[in-house]
Short mmCIF file of C-alpha atoms and ligand atoms in Angstrom, two decimals:
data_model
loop_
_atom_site.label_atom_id
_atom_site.label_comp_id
_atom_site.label_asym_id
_atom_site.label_seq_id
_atom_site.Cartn_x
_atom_site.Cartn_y
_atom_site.Cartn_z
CA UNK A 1 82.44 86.14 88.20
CA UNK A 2 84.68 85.28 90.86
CA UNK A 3 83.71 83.70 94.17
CA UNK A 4 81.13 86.06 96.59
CA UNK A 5 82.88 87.78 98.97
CA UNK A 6 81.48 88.58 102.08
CA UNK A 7 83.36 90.69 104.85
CA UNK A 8 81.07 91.80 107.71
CA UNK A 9 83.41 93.63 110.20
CA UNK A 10 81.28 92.78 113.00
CA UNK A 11 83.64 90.15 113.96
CA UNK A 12 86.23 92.29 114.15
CA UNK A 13 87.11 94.95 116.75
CA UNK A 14 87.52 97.97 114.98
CA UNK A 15 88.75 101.22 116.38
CA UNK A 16 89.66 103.73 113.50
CA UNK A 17 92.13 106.16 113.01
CA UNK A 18 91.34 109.97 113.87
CA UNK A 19 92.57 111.03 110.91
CA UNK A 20 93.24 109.06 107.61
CA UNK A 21 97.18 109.61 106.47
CA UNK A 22 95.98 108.92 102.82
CA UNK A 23 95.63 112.67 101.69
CA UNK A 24 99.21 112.73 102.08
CA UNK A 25 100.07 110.34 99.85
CA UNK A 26 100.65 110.52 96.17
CA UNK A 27 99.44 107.74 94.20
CA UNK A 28 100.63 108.94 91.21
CA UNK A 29 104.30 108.20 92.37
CA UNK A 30 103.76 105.20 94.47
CA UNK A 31 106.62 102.57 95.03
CA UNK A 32 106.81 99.44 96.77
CA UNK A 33 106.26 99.45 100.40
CA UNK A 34 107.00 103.15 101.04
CA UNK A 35 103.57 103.44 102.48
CA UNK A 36 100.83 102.21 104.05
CA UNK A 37 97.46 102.48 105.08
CA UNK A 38 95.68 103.57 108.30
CA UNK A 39 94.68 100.48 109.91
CA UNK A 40 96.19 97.13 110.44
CA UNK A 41 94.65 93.38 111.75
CA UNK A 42 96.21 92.06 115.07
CA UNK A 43 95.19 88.74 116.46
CA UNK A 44 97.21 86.93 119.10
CA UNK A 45 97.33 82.84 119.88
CA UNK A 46 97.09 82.16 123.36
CA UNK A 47 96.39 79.17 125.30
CA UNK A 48 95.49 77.01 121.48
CA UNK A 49 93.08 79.62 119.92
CA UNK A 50 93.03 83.02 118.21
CA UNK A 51 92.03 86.08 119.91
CA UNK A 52 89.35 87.82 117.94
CA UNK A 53 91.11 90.16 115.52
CA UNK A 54 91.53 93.52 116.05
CA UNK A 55 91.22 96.39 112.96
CA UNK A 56 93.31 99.27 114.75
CA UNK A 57 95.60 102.17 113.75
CA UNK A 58 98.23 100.85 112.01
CA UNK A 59 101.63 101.50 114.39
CA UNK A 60 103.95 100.00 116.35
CA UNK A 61 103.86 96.21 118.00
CA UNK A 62 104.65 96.16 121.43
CA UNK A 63 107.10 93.02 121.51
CA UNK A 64 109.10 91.37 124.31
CA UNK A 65 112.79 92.06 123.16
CA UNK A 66 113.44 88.15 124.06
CA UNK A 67 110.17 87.12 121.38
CA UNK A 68 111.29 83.70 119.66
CA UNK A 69 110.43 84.93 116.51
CA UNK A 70 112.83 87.74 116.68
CA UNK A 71 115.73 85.46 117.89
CA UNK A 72 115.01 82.48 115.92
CA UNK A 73 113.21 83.41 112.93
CA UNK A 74 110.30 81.74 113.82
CA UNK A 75 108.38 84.06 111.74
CA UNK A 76 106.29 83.39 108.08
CA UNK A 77 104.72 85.60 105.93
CA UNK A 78 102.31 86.15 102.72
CA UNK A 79 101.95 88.82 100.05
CA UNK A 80 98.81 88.79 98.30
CA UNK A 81 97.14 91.94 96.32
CA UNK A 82 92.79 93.94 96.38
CA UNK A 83 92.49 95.30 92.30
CA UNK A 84 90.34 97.63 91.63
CA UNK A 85 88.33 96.33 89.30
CA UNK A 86 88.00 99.23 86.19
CA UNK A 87 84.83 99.02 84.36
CA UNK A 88 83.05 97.93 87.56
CA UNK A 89 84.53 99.61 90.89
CA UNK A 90 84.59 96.23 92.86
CA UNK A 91 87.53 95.08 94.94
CA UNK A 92 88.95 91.81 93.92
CA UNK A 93 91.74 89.69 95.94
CA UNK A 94 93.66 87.28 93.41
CA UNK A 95 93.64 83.64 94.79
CA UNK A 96 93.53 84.24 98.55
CA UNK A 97 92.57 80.64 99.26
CA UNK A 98 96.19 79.70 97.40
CA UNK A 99 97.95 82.37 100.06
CA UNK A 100 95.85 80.61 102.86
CA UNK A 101 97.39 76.93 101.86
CA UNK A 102 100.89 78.37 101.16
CA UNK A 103 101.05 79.69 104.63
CA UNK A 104 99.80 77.29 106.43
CA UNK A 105 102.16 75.32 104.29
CA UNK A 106 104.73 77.55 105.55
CA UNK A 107 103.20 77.29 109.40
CA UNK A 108 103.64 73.80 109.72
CA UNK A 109 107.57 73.52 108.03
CA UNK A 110 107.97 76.49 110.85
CA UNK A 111 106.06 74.62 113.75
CA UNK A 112 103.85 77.80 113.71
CA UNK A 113 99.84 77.02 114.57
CA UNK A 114 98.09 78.23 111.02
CA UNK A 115 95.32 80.13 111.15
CA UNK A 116 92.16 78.14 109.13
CA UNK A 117 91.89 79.30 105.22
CA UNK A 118 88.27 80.25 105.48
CA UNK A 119 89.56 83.04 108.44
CA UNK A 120 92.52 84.09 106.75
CA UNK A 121 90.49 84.79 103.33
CA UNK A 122 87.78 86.70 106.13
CA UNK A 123 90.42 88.94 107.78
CA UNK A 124 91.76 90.14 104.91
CA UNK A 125 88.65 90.80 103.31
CA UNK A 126 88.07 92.89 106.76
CA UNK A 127 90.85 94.69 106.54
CA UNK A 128 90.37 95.76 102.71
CA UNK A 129 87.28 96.49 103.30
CA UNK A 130 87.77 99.04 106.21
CA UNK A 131 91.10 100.66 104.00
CA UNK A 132 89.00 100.20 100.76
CA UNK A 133 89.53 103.73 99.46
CA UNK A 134 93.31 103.12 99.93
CA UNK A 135 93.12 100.92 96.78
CA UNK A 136 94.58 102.21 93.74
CA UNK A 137 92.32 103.45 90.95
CA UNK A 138 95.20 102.68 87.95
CA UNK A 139 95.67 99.17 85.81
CA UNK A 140 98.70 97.88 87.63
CA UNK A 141 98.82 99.56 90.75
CA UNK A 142 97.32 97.64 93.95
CA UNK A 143 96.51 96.92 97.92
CA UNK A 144 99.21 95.13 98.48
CA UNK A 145 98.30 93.47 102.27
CA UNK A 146 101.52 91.07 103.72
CA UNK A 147 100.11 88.93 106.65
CA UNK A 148 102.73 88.19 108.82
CA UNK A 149 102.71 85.39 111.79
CA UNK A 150 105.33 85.64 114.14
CA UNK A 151 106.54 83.53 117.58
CA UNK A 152 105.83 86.15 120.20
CA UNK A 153 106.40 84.35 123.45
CA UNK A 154 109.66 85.92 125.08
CA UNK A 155 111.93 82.71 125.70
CA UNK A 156 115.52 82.02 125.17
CA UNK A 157 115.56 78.38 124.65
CA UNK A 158 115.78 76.93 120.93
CA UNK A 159 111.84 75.25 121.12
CA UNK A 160 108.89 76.22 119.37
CA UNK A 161 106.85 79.66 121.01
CA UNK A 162 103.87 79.35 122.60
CA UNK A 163 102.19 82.45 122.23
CA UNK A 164 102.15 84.42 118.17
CA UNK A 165 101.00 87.18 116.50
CA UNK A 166 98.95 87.32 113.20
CA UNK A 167 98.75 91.02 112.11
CA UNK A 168 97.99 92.15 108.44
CA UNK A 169 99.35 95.68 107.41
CA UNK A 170 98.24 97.08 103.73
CA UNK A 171 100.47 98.75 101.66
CA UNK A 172 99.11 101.32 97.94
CA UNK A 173 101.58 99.78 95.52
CA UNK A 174 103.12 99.89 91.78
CA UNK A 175 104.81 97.08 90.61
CA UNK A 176 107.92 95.76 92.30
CA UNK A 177 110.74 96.62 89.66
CA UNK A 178 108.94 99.64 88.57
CA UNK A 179 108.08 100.89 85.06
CA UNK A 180 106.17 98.04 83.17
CA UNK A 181 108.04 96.49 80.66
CA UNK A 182 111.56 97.38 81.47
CA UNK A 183 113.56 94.12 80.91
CA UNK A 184 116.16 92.78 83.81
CA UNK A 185 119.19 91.80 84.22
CA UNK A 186 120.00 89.00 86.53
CA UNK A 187 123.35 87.74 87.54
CA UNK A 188 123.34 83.75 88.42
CA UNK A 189 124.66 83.50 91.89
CA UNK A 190 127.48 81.19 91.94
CA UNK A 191 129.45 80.97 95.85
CA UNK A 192 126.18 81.61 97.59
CA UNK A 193 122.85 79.03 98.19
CA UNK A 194 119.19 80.02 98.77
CA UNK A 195 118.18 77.35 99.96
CA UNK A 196 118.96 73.60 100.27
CA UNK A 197 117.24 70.26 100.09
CA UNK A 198 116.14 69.22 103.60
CA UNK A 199 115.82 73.12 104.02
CA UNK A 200 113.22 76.01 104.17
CA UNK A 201 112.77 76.89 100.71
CA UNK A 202 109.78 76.34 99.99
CA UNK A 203 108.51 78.26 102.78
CA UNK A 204 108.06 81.96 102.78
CA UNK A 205 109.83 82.37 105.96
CA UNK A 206 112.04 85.66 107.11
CA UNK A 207 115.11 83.91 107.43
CA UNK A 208 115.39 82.81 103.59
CA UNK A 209 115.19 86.18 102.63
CA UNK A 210 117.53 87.50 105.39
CA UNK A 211 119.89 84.98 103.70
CA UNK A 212 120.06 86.54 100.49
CA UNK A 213 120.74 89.89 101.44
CA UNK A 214 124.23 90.02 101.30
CA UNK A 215 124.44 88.70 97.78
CA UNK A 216 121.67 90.89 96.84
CA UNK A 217 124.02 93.75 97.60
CA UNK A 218 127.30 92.52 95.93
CA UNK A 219 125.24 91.69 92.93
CA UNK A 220 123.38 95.04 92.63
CA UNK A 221 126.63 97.04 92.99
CA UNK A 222 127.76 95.04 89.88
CA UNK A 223 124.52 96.66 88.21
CA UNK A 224 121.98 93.88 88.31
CA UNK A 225 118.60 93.80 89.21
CA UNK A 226 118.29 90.42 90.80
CA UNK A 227 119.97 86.88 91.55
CA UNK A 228 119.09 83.69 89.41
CA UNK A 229 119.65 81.49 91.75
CA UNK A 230 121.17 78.08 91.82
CA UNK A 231 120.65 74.63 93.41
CA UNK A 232 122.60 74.31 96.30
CA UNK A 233 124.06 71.00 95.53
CA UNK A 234 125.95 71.75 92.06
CA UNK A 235 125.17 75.51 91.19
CA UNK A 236 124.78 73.86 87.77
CA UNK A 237 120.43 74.66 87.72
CA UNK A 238 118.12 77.52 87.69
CA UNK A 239 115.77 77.22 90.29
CA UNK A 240 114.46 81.07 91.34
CA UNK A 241 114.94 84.54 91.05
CA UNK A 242 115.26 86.33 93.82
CA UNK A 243 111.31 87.95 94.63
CA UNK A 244 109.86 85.98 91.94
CA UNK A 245 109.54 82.38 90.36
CA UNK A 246 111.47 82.19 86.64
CA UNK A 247 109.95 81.09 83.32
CA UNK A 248 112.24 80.14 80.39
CA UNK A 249 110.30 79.84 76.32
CA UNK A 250 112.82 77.38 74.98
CA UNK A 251 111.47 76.46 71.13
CA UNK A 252 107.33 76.02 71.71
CA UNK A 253 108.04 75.22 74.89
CA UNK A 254 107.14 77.09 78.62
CA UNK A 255 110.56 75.67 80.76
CA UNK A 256 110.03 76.32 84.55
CA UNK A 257 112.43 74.84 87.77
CA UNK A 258 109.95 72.01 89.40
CA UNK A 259 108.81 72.96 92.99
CA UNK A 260 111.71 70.18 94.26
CA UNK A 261 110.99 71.87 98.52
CA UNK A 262 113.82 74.46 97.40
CA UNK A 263 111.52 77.01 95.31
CA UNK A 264 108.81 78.91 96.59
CA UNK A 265 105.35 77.53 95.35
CA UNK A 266 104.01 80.94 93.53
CA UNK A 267 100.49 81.89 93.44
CA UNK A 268 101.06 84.16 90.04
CA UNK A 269 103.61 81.00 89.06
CA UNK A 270 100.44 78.79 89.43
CA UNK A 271 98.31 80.89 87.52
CA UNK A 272 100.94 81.63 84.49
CA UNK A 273 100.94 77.18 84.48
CA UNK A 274 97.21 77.40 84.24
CA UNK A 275 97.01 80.14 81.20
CA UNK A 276 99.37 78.51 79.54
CA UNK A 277 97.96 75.01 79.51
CA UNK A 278 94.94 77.00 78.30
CA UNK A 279 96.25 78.74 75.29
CA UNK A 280 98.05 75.60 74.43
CA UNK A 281 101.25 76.31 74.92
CA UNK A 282 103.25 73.40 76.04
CA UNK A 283 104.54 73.82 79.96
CA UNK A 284 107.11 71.64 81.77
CA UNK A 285 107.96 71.75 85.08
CA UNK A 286 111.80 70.35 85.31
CA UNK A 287 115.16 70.58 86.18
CA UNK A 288 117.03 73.22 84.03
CA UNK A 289 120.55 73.53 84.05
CA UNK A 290 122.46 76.29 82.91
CA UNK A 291 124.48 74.61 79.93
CA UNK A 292 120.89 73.74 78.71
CA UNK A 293 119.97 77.74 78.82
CA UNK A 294 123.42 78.83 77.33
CA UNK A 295 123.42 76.30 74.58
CA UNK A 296 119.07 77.33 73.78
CA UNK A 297 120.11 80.50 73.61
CA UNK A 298 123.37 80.21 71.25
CA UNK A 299 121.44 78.08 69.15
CA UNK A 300 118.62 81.07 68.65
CA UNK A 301 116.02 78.46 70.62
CA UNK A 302 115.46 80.52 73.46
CA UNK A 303 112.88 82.97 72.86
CA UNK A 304 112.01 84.67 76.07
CA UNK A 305 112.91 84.51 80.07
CA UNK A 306 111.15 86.27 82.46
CA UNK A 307 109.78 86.00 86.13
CA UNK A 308 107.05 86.07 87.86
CA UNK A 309 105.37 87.09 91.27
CA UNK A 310 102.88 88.81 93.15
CA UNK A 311 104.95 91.53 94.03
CA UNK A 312 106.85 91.37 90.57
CA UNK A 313 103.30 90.57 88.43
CA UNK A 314 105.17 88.85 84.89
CA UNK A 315 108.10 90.47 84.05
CA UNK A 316 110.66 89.82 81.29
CA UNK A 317 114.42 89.53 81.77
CA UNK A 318 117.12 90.02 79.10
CA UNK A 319 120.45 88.98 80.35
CA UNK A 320 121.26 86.44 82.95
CA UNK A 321 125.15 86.78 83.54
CA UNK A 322 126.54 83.11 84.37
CA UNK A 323 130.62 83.06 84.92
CA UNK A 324 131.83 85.95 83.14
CA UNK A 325 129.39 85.15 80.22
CA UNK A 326 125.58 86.80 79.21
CA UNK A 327 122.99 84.78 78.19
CA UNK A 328 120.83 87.24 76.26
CA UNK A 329 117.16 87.30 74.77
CA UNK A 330 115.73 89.22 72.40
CA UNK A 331 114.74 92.88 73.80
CA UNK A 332 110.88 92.43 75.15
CA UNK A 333 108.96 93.60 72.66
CA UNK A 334 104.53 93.90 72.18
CA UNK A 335 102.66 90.49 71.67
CA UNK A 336 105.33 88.82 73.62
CA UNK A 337 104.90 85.44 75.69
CA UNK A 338 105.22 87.75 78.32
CA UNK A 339 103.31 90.31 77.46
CA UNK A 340 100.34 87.99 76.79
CA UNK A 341 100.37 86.78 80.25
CA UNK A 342 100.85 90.10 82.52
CA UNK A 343 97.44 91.40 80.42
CA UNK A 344 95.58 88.54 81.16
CA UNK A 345 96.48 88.11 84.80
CA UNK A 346 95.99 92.25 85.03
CA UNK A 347 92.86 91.80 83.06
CA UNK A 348 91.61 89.01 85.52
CA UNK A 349 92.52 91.07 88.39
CA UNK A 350 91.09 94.22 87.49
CA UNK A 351 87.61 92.46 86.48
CA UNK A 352 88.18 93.04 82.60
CA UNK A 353 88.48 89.94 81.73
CA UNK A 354 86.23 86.94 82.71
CA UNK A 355 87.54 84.85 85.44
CA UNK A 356 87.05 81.75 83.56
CA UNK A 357 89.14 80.32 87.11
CA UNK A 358 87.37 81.86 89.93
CA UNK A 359 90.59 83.19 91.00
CA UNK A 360 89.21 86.24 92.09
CA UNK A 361 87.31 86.94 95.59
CA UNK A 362 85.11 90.11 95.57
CA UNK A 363 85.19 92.28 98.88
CA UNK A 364 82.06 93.64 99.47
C1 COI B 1 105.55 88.78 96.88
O1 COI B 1 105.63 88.70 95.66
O2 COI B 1 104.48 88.96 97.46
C2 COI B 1 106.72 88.64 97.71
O3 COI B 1 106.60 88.14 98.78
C3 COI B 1 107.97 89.25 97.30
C4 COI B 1 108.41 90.16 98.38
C5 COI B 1 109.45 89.52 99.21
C6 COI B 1 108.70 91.52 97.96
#
């Protein structure tokens, strides 16, 4: 089950916290991001290598107020998730070797010097390790840890830094949008552009998501949970939704937007492919243009939408508004498409389930 995990923090400096914050908090009420745990990785590039990471208090970064990253958005970052794994008590990471190639994926689109997979997979591991009673006990709920690499060097001229910061803060989490099962409503996003061919999309950089904050807004005051968004060329095809990749059932048939450089490459996407393809269930991986969606779902051919995401897990969404029109789906309901796939990823991830994949990484 899973690949062997091994996290010795003897390569780490650790200095712990006096007192752990975690009485405090109340797991039975947890949200997304509102806390986090007592300790946090730092490792700094200097001079072409890493420093040796440090496992301190989690707090704040001292930063020169002229750091690249800050003016330039020379900045990338990850969101992976540590299960606790029910019947068993073990820790399990989903897929951190798929994180590790996305960012340095990410790294090299930014001109940002990647730390090596086999480290990044080892200082996470460290840090869950060290904040390992900080995972949730419930089915759903998890360590949610967001590496984050930014320039650090103070400079004022447009070039690439030469000095960054790796640090790795962990966060107790429920899912992203909340109660399980509630369906969402997404508005398609029609003036505004995510991203661009040529562009950054693909990357899981700050500035993309800066970018979308302004629509975010005028869309959620309109009542909507999230943005389908468009190409950038024509606004005519579906390509993501906002914090998670988007999954249309058309007839037999498991529709997703092709990873074209303008949609992020999901980890969870991956893995919904992958289940898929093993129950059967015919995937493609295509353009998917909006006319397409209407006229599937005024024909009664589209059976289910929904997203997916590590932050988001599998989701399913009921409405997607698209000029002053709603293309709806029938209300979620048990032994869905949907359904099907957020138990088996939870199952995987919690150690129920065999992990036929070796997508999970035990911390010891
Ligand atoms: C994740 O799913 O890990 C993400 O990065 C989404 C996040 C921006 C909330």
């Amino acid at each position: 089950m899973g690949k062997g995990g091994s996290s010795a923090t003897d390569q780490y400096l650790l200095t712990r916290v006096r007192e752990s914050g975690r009485e405090s908090v109340d797991f039975d009420n947890l949200g997304f991001g509102d806390v986090f745990t007592d300790h946090m990785l730092v490792s700094d590039w200097h001079d072409g290598a890493w420093s040796t990471p440090r496992i301190i208090p989690h707090g704040p970064l001292s930063v020169s107020p002229a750091a690249l990253g800050l003016h330039y958005g020379q900045s990338v970052f990850e969101g992976l998730k540590a299960y606790w794994g029910i019947t068993d008590n073990q820790i399990r990471l989903f897929r951190p070797d798929r994180n590790a190639a996305r960012l340095a994926a990410s790294c090299e689109r930014l001109c940002i010097p990647a730390p090596d997979p086999e480290t990044f997979v080892a200082a996470i591991s460290a840090l869950v390790s060290v904040e390992r009673n900080w995972v949730p006990r419930v089915r759903g709920q998890a360590l949610y840890l967001r590496p984050l690499l930014f320039a650090s060097e103070g400079h004022l001229a447009v070039r690439p830094a030469q000095t960054y910061t790796f640090v790795v803060i962990a966060a107790p989490v429920s899912e992203y949008f909340g109660r399980t099962g509630r369906a969402l409503s997404l508005k398609a996003e029609e003036r505004f552009t995510r991203a661009a061919p040529g562009g950054t999309g693909s990357a899981k950089t700050a500035g993309n998501y800066a970018a979308t904050l302004q629509p975010m807004l005028s869309t959620s005051c309109e009542g909507f949970d999230q943005i389908l968004w468009l190409d950038g060329r024509e606004h005519r095809f579906a390509e993501e939704a906002g914090q998670m990749n988007v999954f249309f059932y058309l007839d037999d048939t498991v529709v997703t937007p092709d990873l074209g450089g303008t949609i992020l490459p999901g980890v969870t996407r991956e893995s919904v492919l992958a289940l898929l393809h093993d129950w059967g269930i015919p995937t493609e991986e295509r353009r998917l243009s909006m006319d397409e969606i209407q006229q599937a779902a005024g024909k009664g051919r589209l059976r289910e939408i929904f997203g997916a995401g590590t932050a988001a897990v599998v989701v399913p969404i009921m409405r997607i508004h698209h000029l002053g029109a709603d293309i709806c789906c029938r209300p979620p309901k048990h032994g869905s498409l949907c359904a099907r796939l957020y138990d088996a990823l939870l199952g995987v991830q919690h150690g129920e389930l065999p992990d036929h994949y070796q997508w999970t990484y035990r911390v010891t």
